[in-house]
Coordinates of C-alpha atoms in Angstrom, one line a residue:
M131 CA 83.3 103.8 124.1
A132 CA 84.1 104.0 120.4
T133 CA 87.7 103.1 119.2
L134 CA 87.2 103.8 115.5
G135 CA 90.0 106.2 114.2
L136 CA 92.1 106.0 117.4
S137 CA 95.8 105.3 117.4
A138 CA 97.1 102.0 118.8
A139 CA 98.1 103.7 122.0
D140 CA 94.6 105.2 122.4
R141 CA 92.9 101.9 121.7
E142 CA 95.0 100.3 124.4
A143 CA 94.0 103.1 126.8
V144 CA 90.3 102.5 125.9
E145 CA 90.7 98.8 126.6
A146 CA 92.4 99.6 129.9
F147 CA 89.5 101.9 130.8
R148 CA 87.0 99.2 130.1
R149 CA 89.0 96.8 132.3
D150 CA 89.8 99.2 135.1
V151 CA 86.6 101.3 135.2
V152 CA 83.7 100.0 133.2
E153 CA 83.9 96.3 134.2
P154 CA 84.3 97.1 138.0
S155 CA 81.4 99.5 137.8
M156 CA 79.1 96.6 136.9
T157 CA 79.1 95.6 140.6
S158 CA 80.8 98.5 142.3
L159 CA 80.6 102.3 142.5
V160 CA 83.7 103.6 140.9
I161 CA 85.2 107.0 141.9
L162 CA 86.8 108.2 138.6
D163 CA 89.5 110.8 139.2
F164 CA 90.9 112.7 136.2
W165 CA 94.2 114.2 137.2
A166 CA 97.7 115.2 136.0
E167 CA 101.2 115.3 137.5
W168 CA 101.4 119.1 137.2
C169 CA 98.0 119.8 138.8
G170 CA 98.4 121.1 142.3
P171 CA 94.7 120.8 143.3
C172 CA 94.8 117.2 142.0
K173 CA 97.6 116.3 144.3
A174 CA 95.8 118.0 147.2
L175 CA 92.6 116.1 146.5
S176 CA 94.2 112.7 145.9
P177 CA 94.8 111.7 149.5
V178 CA 91.2 112.6 150.3
L179 CA 89.9 110.4 147.5
E180 CA 92.2 107.5 148.5
K181 CA 91.3 107.7 152.2
V182 CA 87.5 107.8 151.6
A183 CA 87.7 105.1 148.9
S184 CA 89.5 102.8 151.3
E185 CA 87.0 103.5 154.1
Y186 CA 84.1 102.9 151.7
A187 CA 85.6 99.8 150.1
P188 CA 83.4 97.4 152.2
K189 CA 80.4 99.3 150.8
G190 CA 81.4 98.5 147.3
V191 CA 83.3 101.7 146.4
V192 CA 86.6 101.6 144.3
L193 CA 88.9 104.4 143.1
A194 CA 90.2 104.6 139.5
K195 CA 92.6 107.4 138.4
I196 CA 93.0 108.6 134.9
N197 CA 96.1 110.7 134.0
V198 CA 94.7 113.1 131.4
D199 CA 98.2 113.7 129.8
E200 CA 98.5 109.9 129.2
N201 CA 94.9 109.3 128.3
R202 CA 93.8 112.2 126.1
A203 CA 91.2 110.2 124.2
I204 CA 89.5 109.1 127.4
A205 CA 89.5 112.7 128.8
A206 CA 88.1 113.9 125.5
Q207 CA 85.3 111.3 125.5
F208 CA 84.3 112.6 129.0
R209 CA 84.6 116.3 127.9
V210 CA 87.1 117.0 130.7
Q211 CA 87.9 120.7 130.4
S212 CA 89.6 121.2 133.8
I213 CA 91.1 119.1 136.5
P214 CA 90.6 117.7 139.0
T215 CA 87.3 116.3 137.5
V216 CA 85.8 113.5 139.6
Y217 CA 82.8 111.4 138.6
A218 CA 80.9 108.5 140.2
V219 CA 80.4 105.7 137.7
F220 CA 77.9 102.8 138.1
Q221 CA 77.2 100.1 135.5
G222 CA 79.2 102.0 132.9
Q223 CA 77.4 105.3 133.4
I224 CA 78.2 108.5 135.1
V225 CA 75.6 108.8 137.9
A226 CA 77.1 111.9 139.7
D227 CA 79.6 114.6 139.4
L228 CA 81.8 114.5 142.6
T229 CA 84.1 117.4 141.5
P230 CA 82.5 120.0 144.0
A231 CA 83.5 117.7 146.9
R232 CA 86.9 118.8 148.0
T233 CA 86.9 117.6 151.7
E234 CA 86.5 114.2 153.2
R235 CA 83.2 115.2 154.8
E236 CA 81.8 116.5 151.5
L237 CA 82.8 113.5 149.5
K238 CA 81.3 111.1 152.1
S239 CA 78.1 113.1 152.0
Y240 CA 77.9 112.7 148.2
L241 CA 78.7 109.0 148.4
D242 CA 76.2 108.3 151.1
Q243 CA 73.4 109.9 149.0
I244 CA 74.5 107.9 145.9
L245 CA 74.8 104.6 147.7
A246 CA 71.3 104.9 149.1
Q247 CA 70.0 105.0 145.6
I248 CA 71.8 102.2 143.7
P249 CA 71.9 98.4 144.2
L250 CA 75.5 97.4 144.6
K251 CA 74.5 93.8 145.2
G252 CA 72.7 91.6 142.6
G253 CA 73.7 93.6 139.5
G254 CA 70.2 95.0 138.9
E255 CA 69.2 98.2 137.3
P256 CA 70.0 101.5 139.0
A257 CA 67.3 102.7 141.3
Q258 CA 64.9 105.1 139.8
D259 CA 64.8 107.5 142.8
V260 CA 67.3 109.9 141.4
A261 CA 66.3 113.0 143.5
P262 CA 69.8 113.5 145.0
L263 CA 71.4 113.3 141.6
I264 CA 68.9 115.8 140.2
A265 CA 69.7 118.1 143.0
M266 CA 73.3 117.8 142.2
G267 CA 72.7 118.7 138.6
E268 CA 70.6 121.6 139.5
E269 CA 73.3 122.9 141.8
V270 CA 75.9 122.8 139.0
L271 CA 73.4 124.4 136.6
E272 CA 72.7 127.2 139.0
A273 CA 76.4 127.8 139.4
G274 CA 76.6 128.5 135.7
D275 CA 78.6 125.4 134.6
A276 CA 76.3 124.5 131.7
E277 CA 78.5 121.8 130.1
R278 CA 79.0 119.9 133.3
A279 CA 75.3 120.2 134.2
L280 CA 74.5 118.9 130.7
S281 CA 76.8 115.9 131.2
I282 CA 75.1 115.2 134.6
F283 CA 71.6 115.4 133.3
S284 CA 72.4 113.4 130.1
Q285 CA 73.5 110.6 132.4
I286 CA 70.5 110.9 134.7
S287 CA 68.3 110.8 131.7
E288 CA 69.5 107.2 131.0
L289 CA 68.4 106.2 134.5
A290 CA 65.0 108.0 134.6
P291 CA 64.1 109.2 131.0
E292 CA 60.5 109.9 131.8
D293 CA 61.0 111.8 135.1
P294 CA 59.7 115.4 134.5
A295 CA 62.4 116.9 136.8
V296 CA 65.1 115.1 134.8
I297 CA 63.6 116.2 131.4
S298 CA 63.4 119.8 132.7
G299 CA 66.9 119.8 134.0
H300 CA 68.2 118.3 130.8
A301 CA 66.3 120.8 128.7
R302 CA 67.5 123.8 130.7
A303 CA 71.1 122.6 130.6
L304 CA 70.9 122.3 126.8
L305 CA 69.5 125.8 126.7
A306 CA 72.3 127.1 128.9
A307 CA 74.8 125.4 126.7
G308 CA 73.5 127.2 123.7
R309 CA 71.6 124.3 122.2
G310 CA 68.1 125.8 122.3
E311 CA 66.7 123.8 119.4
E312 CA 67.6 120.5 121.1
A313 CA 66.0 121.8 124.3
D314 CA 62.9 122.8 122.5
A315 CA 62.7 119.4 120.8
L316 CA 63.1 117.6 124.1
I317 CA 60.2 119.5 125.7
A318 CA 58.1 119.3 122.6
A319 CA 58.3 115.5 122.8
V320 CA 56.8 115.4 126.3
P321 CA 53.4 113.7 126.2
A322 CA 50.4 116.0 126.6
D323 CA 49.4 114.4 129.9
R324 CA 52.7 115.5 131.5
A325 CA 53.1 118.9 129.8
K326 CA 51.5 120.7 132.7
D327 CA 53.9 119.3 135.3
P328 CA 55.6 122.2 137.1
A329 CA 59.0 121.0 136.1
I330 CA 58.1 120.8 132.4
V331 CA 56.3 124.2 132.6
R332 CA 59.5 125.7 134.1
A333 CA 61.7 124.4 131.2
A334 CA 59.1 125.5 128.6
A335 CA 59.1 129.0 130.1
A336 CA 62.8 129.2 130.1
I337 CA 62.9 128.2 126.4
A338 CA 60.3 130.8 125.6
L339 CA 62.1 133.5 127.4
A340 CA 65.4 132.7 125.7
R341 CA 63.5 133.1 122.4
E342 CA 61.9 136.4 123.4
A343 CA 64.4 138.1 125.6
R344 CA 67.2 139.2 123.2
P345 CA 70.6 140.5 124.3
V346 CA 71.0 144.3 124.1
D347 CA 74.3 145.7 122.9
D348 CA 73.9 149.0 124.7
L349 CA 72.1 148.5 128.0
D350 CA 73.4 151.8 129.4
G351 CA 72.1 153.7 126.5
L352 CA 68.7 152.0 126.8
S353 CA 68.6 152.8 130.5
Q354 CA 69.3 156.5 129.8
R355 CA 66.5 156.5 127.3
V356 CA 64.1 155.1 129.9
A357 CA 65.4 157.6 132.5
A358 CA 64.7 160.5 130.1
N359 CA 61.2 159.3 129.4
P360 CA 59.8 157.0 132.2
D361 CA 56.7 156.4 130.2
D362 CA 58.5 154.9 127.2
H363 CA 57.3 151.4 128.0
E364 CA 58.6 149.9 124.8
A365 CA 62.1 150.9 125.7
R366 CA 61.7 149.7 129.3
F367 CA 60.3 146.4 128.0
E368 CA 63.3 146.0 125.7
L369 CA 65.5 146.9 128.6
A370 CA 63.8 144.1 130.7
G371 CA 64.6 141.6 127.9
G372 CA 68.2 142.7 127.7
L373 CA 68.6 142.4 131.5
M374 CA 67.0 139.0 131.4
A375 CA 69.3 137.8 128.6
S376 CA 72.3 139.0 130.6
G377 CA 71.2 137.1 133.7
D378 CA 70.0 140.1 135.7
R379 CA 66.6 138.8 136.8
D380 CA 66.3 141.4 139.6
G381 CA 66.8 144.2 137.1
A382 CA 64.4 142.6 134.6
A383 CA 61.7 142.1 137.3
D384 CA 62.1 145.8 138.4
A385 CA 61.6 147.0 134.9
L386 CA 58.6 144.8 134.2
L387 CA 57.0 145.7 137.6
E388 CA 57.5 149.4 136.8
I389 CA 55.7 149.1 133.5
I390 CA 52.8 147.3 135.3
R391 CA 52.7 150.0 137.9
R392 CA 52.5 152.8 135.3
D393 CA 50.2 151.1 132.8
R394 CA 49.2 147.5 133.6
A395 CA 47.2 147.2 130.4
W396 CA 50.1 148.3 128.1
N397 CA 50.5 146.2 125.0
D398 CA 47.7 143.8 126.2
G399 CA 49.4 143.2 129.5
A400 CA 52.7 142.1 127.9
A401 CA 54.8 143.1 130.9
R402 CA 52.7 141.0 133.3
E403 CA 52.7 138.1 130.9
R404 CA 56.5 138.2 130.6
L405 CA 57.0 138.6 134.4
L406 CA 54.8 135.5 135.0
K407 CA 56.8 133.6 132.4
L408 CA 60.0 134.6 134.3
F409 CA 58.4 133.3 137.5
D410 CA 57.8 129.9 135.8
A411 CA 61.3 129.8 134.4
V412 CA 62.9 130.4 137.8
G413 CA 60.5 128.0 139.6
L414 CA 57.4 128.8 141.5
A415 CA 58.8 127.3 144.7
D416 CA 61.9 129.6 144.6
P417 CA 61.9 132.3 147.4
W418 CA 62.9 134.9 144.9
V419 CA 59.6 134.3 143.0
S420 CA 57.6 134.5 146.2
A421 CA 59.1 137.9 147.0
Q422 CA 58.4 139.2 143.4
R423 CA 54.9 137.9 143.6
R424 CA 54.3 140.0 146.7
R425 CA 55.6 143.0 144.9
L426 CA 53.3 142.3 141.9
S427 CA 50.3 141.8 144.2
A428 CA 51.0 145.1 146.0
I429 CA 50.9 146.9 142.6
L430 CA 47.8 145.1 141.3
F431 CA 45.7 145.6 144.5
S432 CA 46.9 149.1 145.5

């Protein structure tokens, strides 16, 4: 953690952080709790963290608490925007976001998953099976917290930089955070022999859709235009893009399927091509995609 340009008090806080968090994390899993005296939820969560940390101490877990009012530089480095924010830190790196865990049972579940993946004895490198951490990042991304998801995937990328699922999650988090060029560059750097991995295809499709599906200022007006002339496929296609950009994938799929139903060859099959791209972006294993594929098949083979 850089100290250049910090005040004497902030430099002291950084040194304390290294002593109390970074150094212990070399051999232990540190639960890092960002809190404040005025924060009611923080006070409610604190006994849970303390109890679980005490129970898990024999397994190599320790608790460190950072008062954000007294350690603004530390909180800024970790991009803490709301509290309580709770991370799991191992060997100086965030390996998981524990903030969603608000009960003893939930916190223990997170810790059990993490402890199964990292070597707390021997000081070796973190294990490369990061599936539980990826799942955690995907959950945060799906919930719409782009910045937190980006923080999680950035840290996982240090553990498994070549894992397609990690690259995909990192790219999609960058995209959700409004950093499309960085997402594009990340996927463009993937070697050709891994470019067809489903996870990479998913991220590439999401980037392509973000580039193609532009926000529409007047969705209602466009909807009325389509209602007045159902065969105005250009307007319906634009409506699908606007709905997609606003996060309404159901509405976007409905619009694209309707174009296909009315004229599947319109604009060289542009509606079907965009719909398939949407399927890739959501993920082909997603139940929503399976349901929409059945609708598409019913239209194509009716």
